Amino acid sequence: MENTFYFWNAILIITEEIVKKFAVTLLGCLFLLGLTNFANAQLKIAYVNSDRILAEFDEAREAQSKLEIEARKLEDQYKGMVSNLDSLNKEYERQKLIMSEARRSDKEKEITQLQQSIQRFQVEKMGPEGEIYKKQSELVGPVLEKIKKVIEKVGKENKYDYIFDTVAGNILYAEPALDLTDKVLYELKRTE
């Protein structure tokens, strides 16, 4: 009987602790909700979905289509080079036992040169500073700039302080007066 009393007493104590924690958490949430409402009353905030804009804006779709055509051309070239390398490797493996030392050395150099050529192609054409990246900047860059200007125009006309992108989570427009970048840089330079 006494064990039962301790058991129920322990459950009661645990339940009280849970209720206290829940009450504190609930009060904290209500407090934060109140702060959020207070902050929202002072700031005018909106958002855009850049994926949807890019999917529905004709100029963006056209630029993306042109970029995909260029990328496919480069991918086809790359696949052709890799196919040639595979053929060369297979031919070398089949015939290396009957090749002269000089012929074997020439084939190995040819394979190495093709491997290097493929690596150069990847860097020059498909790398971060490559042809496809430059083409993307050329085709998509002006479209993105146009979209950004329209977002800024809408933001200014409707007096939004911030416009967020739901996809990237980036700020696409902000009132210049709210930009603390210069102050932060000033403080960073002072601490040097």
XYZ file of N, CA and C in Angstrom:
576
model
N 0.825 -1.189 0.000
C 0.000 0.000 0.000
C 0.870 1.255 0.000
N 1.937 1.197 0.823
C 2.825 2.333 0.914
C 3.543 2.567 -0.417
N 3.911 1.490 -1.144
C 4.548 1.612 -2.455
C 3.615 2.298 -3.441
N 2.349 1.995 -3.369
C 1.369 2.607 -4.256
C 1.308 4.107 -4.009
N 1.364 4.493 -2.735
C 1.340 5.911 -2.386
C 2.534 6.638 -3.011
N 3.728 6.074 -2.867
C 4.926 6.684 -3.445
C 4.843 6.748 -4.969
N 4.287 5.710 -5.561
C 4.132 5.659 -7.016
C 3.240 6.803 -7.491
N 2.067 6.953 -6.859
C 1.139 8.006 -7.273
C 1.687 9.384 -6.930
N 2.394 9.484 -5.846
C 3.013 10.749 -5.469
C 4.071 11.145 -6.510
N 4.867 10.175 -6.960
C 5.882 10.441 -7.989
C 5.219 10.875 -9.291
N 4.137 10.205 -9.656
C 3.413 10.572 -10.883
C 2.853 11.982 -10.752
N 2.317 12.325 -9.602
C 1.774 13.655 -9.368
C 2.866 14.715 -9.484
N 4.031 14.444 -8.916
C 5.151 15.395 -8.988
C 5.606 15.570 -10.439
N 5.732 14.472 -11.171
C 6.143 14.536 -12.581
C 5.112 15.303 -13.392
N 3.831 15.035 -13.126
C 2.760 15.721 -13.850
C 2.804 17.218 -13.568
N 3.029 17.603 -12.309
C 3.133 19.019 -11.965
C 4.287 19.679 -12.715
N 5.428 18.991 -12.799
C 6.589 19.531 -13.514
C 6.271 19.719 -15.001
N 5.599 18.734 -15.582
C 5.236 18.826 -17.000
C 4.287 19.992 -17.217
N 3.296 20.143 -16.347
C 2.339 21.245 -16.474
C 3.057 22.581 -16.329
N 3.993 22.690 -15.371
C 4.750 23.929 -15.190
C 5.560 24.254 -16.447
N 6.253 23.244 -16.989
C 7.056 23.465 -18.199
C 6.169 23.864 -19.371
N 5.016 23.219 -19.480
C 4.087 23.545 -20.552
C 3.598 24.980 -20.409
N 3.267 25.381 -19.176
C 2.779 26.737 -18.935
C 3.854 27.762 -19.281
N 5.092 27.497 -18.869
C 6.194 28.418 -19.176
C 6.408 28.495 -20.688
N 6.384 27.351 -21.355
C 6.549 27.317 -22.811
C 5.423 28.074 -23.494
N 4.190 27.864 -23.035
C 3.037 28.548 -23.615
C 3.151 30.049 -23.426
N 3.534 30.483 -22.227
C 3.710 31.917 -21.983
C 4.819 32.491 -22.867
N 5.909 31.732 -23.017
C 6.997 32.174 -23.893
C 6.542 32.329 -25.330
N 5.772 31.364 -25.805
C 5.256 31.434 -27.181
C 4.332 32.627 -27.355
N 3.458 32.845 -26.385
C 2.548 33.991 -26.464
C 3.329 35.301 -26.449
N 4.383 35.359 -25.632
C 5.223 36.547 -25.584
C 5.886 36.804 -26.940
N 6.464 35.742 -27.528
C 7.112 35.878 -28.839
C 6.112 36.258 -29.914
N 4.919 35.693 -29.843
C 3.874 36.035 -30.805
C 3.522 37.508 -30.687
N 3.461 37.993 -29.460
C 3.185 39.413 -29.244
C 4.287 40.285 -29.811
N 5.545 39.880 -29.615
C 6.673 40.633 -30.179
C 6.632 40.632 -31.700
N 6.277 39.485 -32.270
C 6.196 39.381 -33.724
C 5.131 40.322 -34.260
N 3.986 40.336 -33.622
C 2.913 41.233 -34.063
C 3.335 42.688 -33.921
N 4.063 43.007 -32.831
C 4.548 44.362 -32.633
C 5.534 44.745 -33.735
N 6.456 43.837 -34.051
C 7.455 44.098 -35.095
C 6.793 44.232 -36.455
N 5.820 43.381 -36.740
C 5.130 43.447 -38.027
C 4.345 44.736 -38.180
N 3.896 45.304 -37.072
C 3.156 46.553 -37.146
C 4.073 47.684 -37.592
N 5.380 47.563 -37.343
C 6.309 48.614 -37.699
C 6.986 48.381 -39.046
N 7.079 47.155 -39.487
C 7.722 46.837 -40.760
C 6.694 46.307 -41.739
N 6.859 46.686 -42.996
C 5.988 46.151 -44.038
C 6.815 45.137 -44.822
N 6.430 43.877 -44.724
C 7.212 42.782 -45.283
C 6.357 41.995 -46.270
N 6.988 41.554 -47.360
C 6.305 40.722 -48.356
C 7.284 39.661 -48.844
N 6.829 38.814 -49.728
C 7.706 37.782 -50.277
C 7.328 37.496 -51.723
N 8.255 36.859 -52.426
C 8.010 36.378 -53.787
C 8.503 34.940 -53.881
N 8.019 34.238 -54.861
C 8.478 32.876 -55.143
C 9.248 32.941 -56.460
N 10.553 32.973 -56.388
C 11.369 33.156 -57.592
C 11.255 31.979 -58.555
N 11.052 30.773 -58.038
C 10.872 29.621 -58.933
C 9.661 29.823 -59.832
N 8.593 30.299 -59.241
C 7.368 30.518 -60.019
C 7.567 31.650 -61.027
N 8.244 32.714 -60.626
C 8.523 33.821 -61.545
C 9.332 33.316 -62.733
N 10.384 32.548 -62.462
C 11.230 32.028 -63.541
C 10.471 31.056 -64.435
N 9.546 30.311 -63.853
C 8.778 29.337 -64.635
C 7.709 30.006 -65.491
N 7.190 31.147 -65.034
C 6.068 31.770 -65.736
C 6.449 32.993 -66.564
N 7.639 33.525 -66.388
C 8.083 34.699 -67.133
C 8.697 34.233 -68.449
N 8.114 34.671 -69.562
C 8.530 34.195 -70.888
C 10.017 34.409 -71.164
N 10.529 35.580 -70.858
C 11.949 35.850 -71.118
C 12.846 34.892 -70.340
N 12.453 34.569 -69.138
C 13.243 33.639 -68.318
C 13.207 32.240 -68.913
N 12.026 31.812 -69.341
C 11.909 30.479 -69.954
C 12.719 30.410 -71.241
N 12.676 31.464 -72.035
C 13.424 31.504 -73.296
C 14.933 31.439 -73.036
N 15.402 32.206 -72.072
C 16.831 32.196 -71.734
C 17.250 30.822 -71.226
N 16.423 30.219 -70.389
C 16.727 28.888 -69.852
C 16.763 27.853 -70.969
N 15.851 27.978 -71.917
C 15.807 27.046 -73.049
C 17.082 27.154 -73.892
N 17.516 28.377 -74.178
C 18.755 28.582 -74.938
C 19.956 28.013 -74.186
N 19.969 28.214 -72.883
C 21.062 27.702 -72.063
C 21.089 26.176 -72.083
N 19.919 25.557 -72.014
C 19.842 24.091 -72.056
C 20.338 23.550 -73.393
N 20.052 24.249 -74.487
C 20.538 23.832 -75.811
C 22.069 23.869 -75.832
N 22.640 24.954 -75.329
C 24.104 25.073 -75.268
C 24.707 23.979 -74.385
N 24.070 23.726 -73.254
C 24.575 22.701 -72.331
C 24.523 21.321 -72.974
N 23.450 21.044 -73.722
C 23.341 19.743 -74.408
C 24.440 19.574 -75.449
N 24.755 20.646 -76.185
C 25.835 20.579 -77.178
C 27.156 20.217 -76.500
N 27.444 20.894 -75.406
C 28.691 20.620 -74.689
C 28.689 19.217 -74.095
N 27.544 18.788 -73.592
C 27.445 17.439 -73.028
C 27.668 16.386 -74.111
N 27.122 16.626 -75.306
C 27.337 15.693 -76.418
C 28.813 15.625 -76.796
N 29.475 16.785 -76.833
C 30.910 16.810 -77.125
C 31.674 16.008 -76.074
N 31.326 16.225 -74.819
C 31.983 15.538 -73.711
C 31.783 14.031 -73.820
N 30.557 13.617 -74.077
C 30.272 12.182 -74.202
C 31.054 11.572 -75.363
N 31.194 12.320 -76.463
C 31.978 11.847 -77.600
C 33.439 11.645 -77.232
N 33.977 12.587 -76.470
C 35.374 12.471 -76.040
C 35.563 11.273 -75.111
N 34.630 11.074 -74.190
C 34.713 9.943 -73.261
C 34.579 8.630 -74.018
N 33.704 8.610 -75.014
C 33.531 7.411 -75.836
C 34.825 7.084 -76.584
N 35.471 8.111 -77.134
C 36.757 7.910 -77.810
C 37.802 7.357 -76.842
N 37.819 7.883 -75.632
C 38.763 7.403 -74.624
C 38.492 5.939 -74.288
N 37.227 5.583 -74.123
C 36.877 4.185 -73.838
C 37.338 3.268 -74.971
N 37.099 3.699 -76.208
C 37.517 2.897 -77.366
C 39.032 2.731 -77.397
N 39.736 3.821 -77.155
C 41.192 3.771 -77.145
C 41.704 2.837 -76.052
N 41.100 2.921 -74.864
C 41.497 2.041 -73.755
C 41.243 0.574 -74.089
N 40.091 0.292 -74.668
C 39.758 -1.096 -75.025
C 40.719 -1.627 -76.081
N 40.980 -0.803 -77.082
C 41.910 -1.210 -78.140
C 43.300 -1.457 -77.549
N 43.729 -0.574 -76.681
C 45.035 -0.714 -76.043
C 45.104 -2.008 -75.230
N 44.072 -2.272 -74.427
C 44.052 -3.486 -73.594
C 44.070 -4.755 -74.453
N 43.362 -4.731 -75.580
C 43.324 -5.908 -76.461
C 44.672 -6.162 -77.133
N 45.370 -5.094 -77.493
C 46.562 -5.249 -78.322
C 47.887 -5.009 -77.598
N 47.853 -4.650 -76.328
C 49.105 -4.271 -75.668
C 50.125 -5.409 -75.603
N 49.658 -6.648 -75.557
C 50.593 -7.775 -75.487
C 51.321 -8.009 -76.809
N 50.704 -7.608 -77.911
C 51.349 -7.830 -79.215
C 52.000 -6.563 -79.769
N 51.899 -5.452 -79.036
C 52.482 -4.186 -79.491
C 53.970 -4.142 -79.154
N 54.681 -3.420 -79.991
C 56.088 -3.163 -79.671
C 56.130 -2.162 -78.510
N 57.260 -2.080 -77.880
C 57.419 -1.163 -76.741
C 57.166 0.280 -77.182
N 57.669 0.646 -78.353
C 57.491 2.007 -78.865
C 56.015 2.286 -79.148
N 55.327 1.335 -79.777
C 53.895 1.485 -80.102
C 53.070 1.570 -78.812
N 53.400 0.739 -77.826
C 52.695 0.751 -76.541
C 52.878 2.116 -75.864
N 54.084 2.628 -75.891
C 54.379 3.932 -75.295
C 53.595 5.043 -75.998
N 53.533 4.969 -77.345
C 52.766 5.955 -78.114
C 51.280 5.910 -77.752
N 50.722 4.706 -77.635
C 49.299 4.544 -77.285
C 49.027 5.090 -75.882
N 49.927 4.810 -74.939
C 49.760 5.303 -73.572
C 49.778 6.828 -73.544
N 50.682 7.424 -74.340
C 50.734 8.888 -74.434
C 49.443 9.429 -75.042
N 48.952 8.758 -76.064
C 47.708 9.171 -76.717
C 46.539 9.122 -75.724
N 46.479 8.059 -74.936
C 45.421 7.921 -73.924
C 45.551 9.021 -72.871
N 46.773 9.257 -72.411
C 47.012 10.293 -71.400
C 46.635 11.671 -71.937
N 47.000 11.942 -73.190
C 46.667 13.231 -73.794
C 45.152 13.413 -73.914
N 44.455 12.345 -74.280
C 42.998 12.430 -74.389
C 42.368 12.638 -73.010
N 42.896 11.970 -71.985
C 42.400 12.171 -70.615
C 42.590 13.629 -70.184
N 43.762 14.167 -70.489
C 44.037 15.566 -70.149
C 43.132 16.507 -70.937
N 42.899 16.158 -72.180
C 42.012 16.957 -73.023
C 40.586 16.967 -72.460
N 40.141 15.815 -71.978
C 38.806 15.718 -71.371
C 38.742 16.575 -70.102
N 39.786 16.511 -69.292
C 39.814 17.320 -68.068
C 39.809 18.813 -68.387
N 40.592 19.214 -69.395
C 40.604 20.622 -69.816
C 39.226 21.039 -70.309
N 38.597 20.155 -71.086
C 37.261 20.433 -71.607
C 36.288 20.671 -70.453
N 36.346 19.802 -69.447
C 35.454 19.951 -68.292
C 35.654 21.306 -67.619
N 36.902 21.690 -67.421
C 37.193 22.954 -66.744
C 36.815 24.142 -67.624
N 37.255 24.122 -68.886
C 37.048 25.263 -69.775
C 35.599 25.428 -70.221
N 34.896 24.350 -70.344
C 33.529 24.422 -70.868
C 32.461 24.316 -69.782
N 32.690 23.429 -68.808
C 31.634 23.136 -67.840
C 31.961 23.581 -66.422
N 33.170 24.066 -66.197
C 33.588 24.464 -64.855
C 32.959 25.768 -64.405
N 33.227 26.173 -63.171
C 32.625 27.380 -62.615
C 33.014 28.661 -63.356
N 34.118 28.658 -64.046
C 34.541 29.818 -64.835
C 34.460 29.505 -66.331
N 33.820 28.409 -66.657
C 33.809 27.917 -68.028
C 32.776 28.556 -68.933
N 32.756 28.037 -70.144
C 31.901 28.570 -71.206
C 30.419 28.541 -70.832
N 29.955 27.454 -70.239
C 28.529 27.345 -69.921
C 28.152 28.343 -68.830
N 29.063 28.588 -67.896
C 28.816 29.579 -66.845
C 28.722 30.977 -67.455
N 29.631 31.275 -68.379
C 29.614 32.583 -69.046
C 28.347 32.745 -69.872
N 27.947 31.665 -70.538
C 26.720 31.701 -71.332
C 25.510 31.932 -70.425
N 25.530 31.312 -69.253
C 24.435 31.503 -68.297
C 24.371 32.969 -67.868
N 25.519 33.552 -67.570
C 25.554 34.967 -67.187
C 25.040 35.843 -68.316
N 25.420 35.494 -69.530
C 25.021 36.261 -70.708
C 23.518 36.166 -70.969
N 22.961 34.969 -70.847
C 21.548 34.759 -71.169
C 20.608 35.050 -69.998
N 20.945 34.535 -68.834
C 20.034 34.611 -67.693
C 20.272 35.880 -66.867
N 21.503 36.366 -66.842
C 21.833 37.550 -66.044
C 20.931 38.744 -66.296
N 20.748 39.164 -67.558
C 19.869 40.313 -67.822
C 18.416 40.069 -67.397
N 17.959 38.848 -67.527
C 16.587 38.519 -67.121
C 16.452 38.651 -65.606
N 17.430 38.125 -64.877
C 17.395 38.225 -63.416
C 17.467 39.681 -62.965
N 18.258 40.473 -63.667
C 18.357 41.898 -63.340
C 17.015 42.595 -63.577
N 16.357 42.245 -64.659
C 15.037 42.814 -64.960
C 14.030 42.436 -63.867
N 14.048 41.180 -63.448
C 13.146 40.717 -62.384
C 13.434 41.477 -61.093
N 14.709 41.639 -60.777
C 15.088 42.349 -59.549
C 14.585 43.789 -59.582
N 14.722 44.462 -60.729
C 14.263 45.851 -60.846
C 12.752 45.956 -60.665
N 12.031 45.004 -61.201
C 10.574 45.011 -61.040
C 10.207 44.781 -59.571
N 10.899 43.880 -58.918
C 10.645 43.637 -57.488
C 10.929 44.911 -56.686
N 12.022 45.592 -57.002
C 12.340 46.848 -56.316
C 11.260 47.894 -56.568
N 10.815 47.993 -57.812
C 9.769 48.961 -58.169
C 8.489 48.684 -57.381
N 8.086 47.432 -57.346
C 6.888 47.051 -56.592
C 7.087 47.351 -55.109
N 8.262 47.065 -54.617
C 8.558 47.331 -53.212
C 8.471 48.805 -52.874
N 9.022 49.646 -53.731
C 8.990 51.092 -53.485
C 7.577 51.648 -53.623
N 6.889 51.237 -54.680
C 5.529 51.741 -54.905
C 4.579 51.357 -53.777
N 4.780 50.192 -53.196
C 3.896 49.711 -52.134
C 4.485 49.903 -50.741
N 5.615 50.593 -50.690
C 6.275 50.943 -49.428
C 6.602 49.733 -48.556
N 7.127 48.680 -49.195
C 7.588 47.520 -48.432
C 8.991 47.795 -47.924
N 9.245 47.397 -46.693
C 10.587 47.534 -46.138
C 11.480 46.388 -46.603
N 10.917 45.182 -46.631
C 11.658 43.991 -47.058
C 10.787 43.143 -47.968
N 11.440 42.574 -48.964
C 10.791 41.568 -49.803
C 11.709 40.353 -49.803
N 11.189 39.245 -49.320
C 11.963 38.009 -49.216
C 11.624 37.072 -50.361
N 12.559 36.204 -50.678
C 12.333 35.147 -51.660
C 12.098 33.857 -50.888
N 10.952 33.257 -51.081
C 10.628 32.034 -50.340
C 11.528 30.876 -50.736
N 12.064 30.910 -51.931
C 12.895 29.809 -52.406
C 14.316 29.928 -51.865
N 14.934 31.058 -52.075
C 16.338 31.226 -51.705
C 16.518 31.774 -50.296
N 15.478 32.380 -49.762
C 15.596 32.958 -48.437
C 16.423 34.235 -48.431
N 16.622 34.833 -49.591
C 17.413 36.054 -49.703
C 16.516 37.277 -49.652
N 17.084 38.389 -49.222
C 16.364 39.653 -49.279
C 16.567 40.204 -50.682
N 15.484 40.446 -51.392
C 15.571 40.953 -52.756
C 15.416 42.469 -52.814
N 14.836 43.056 -51.794
C 14.701 44.501 -51.730
C 14.671 44.912 -50.263
N 15.324 46.001 -49.947
C 15.277 46.554 -48.595
C 15.463 48.060 -48.681
N 14.797 48.791 -47.806
C 14.973 50.235 -47.739
C 16.441 50.516 -47.420
N 17.085 51.390 -48.163
C 18.499 51.682 -47.903
C 18.764 52.155 -46.470
N 17.814 52.853 -45.877
C 18.002 53.345 -44.511
C 18.114 52.207 -43.500
N 17.595 51.039 -43.849
C 17.641 49.895 -42.940
C 18.892 49.038 -43.134
N 19.738 49.407 -44.089
C 20.961 48.651 -44.365
C 22.035 49.037 -43.347
N 22.454 48.085 -42.571
C 23.462 48.324 -41.538
C 24.868 47.947 -41.994
N 25.058 47.658 -43.263
C 26.354 47.197 -43.765
C 27.469 48.193 -43.466
N 27.225 49.477 -43.753
C 28.266 50.484 -43.516
C 28.637 50.578 -42.041
N 27.635 50.526 -41.169
C 27.909 50.596 -39.730
C 28.710 49.383 -39.269
N 28.359 48.212 -39.763
C 29.082 46.993 -39.386
C 30.524 47.072 -39.870
N 30.722 47.507 -41.121
C 32.084 47.646 -41.649
C 32.886 48.654 -40.830
N 32.249 49.748 -40.457
C 32.917 50.757 -39.628
C 33.382 50.145 -38.305
N 32.490 49.409 -37.661
C 32.840 48.776 -36.384
C 33.943 47.731 -36.567
N 33.880 46.977 -37.647
C 34.922 45.977 -37.914
C 36.281 46.645 -38.111
N 36.310 47.762 -38.824
C 37.575 48.470 -39.052
C 38.114 49.074 -37.756
N 37.212 49.496 -36.882
C 37.650 50.063 -35.596
C 38.315 49.018 -34.716
N 37.887 47.762 -34.838
C 38.447 46.709 -33.983
C 39.770 46.167 -34.499
N 40.203 46.588 -35.678
C 41.479 46.102 -36.238
C 42.664 46.637 -35.476
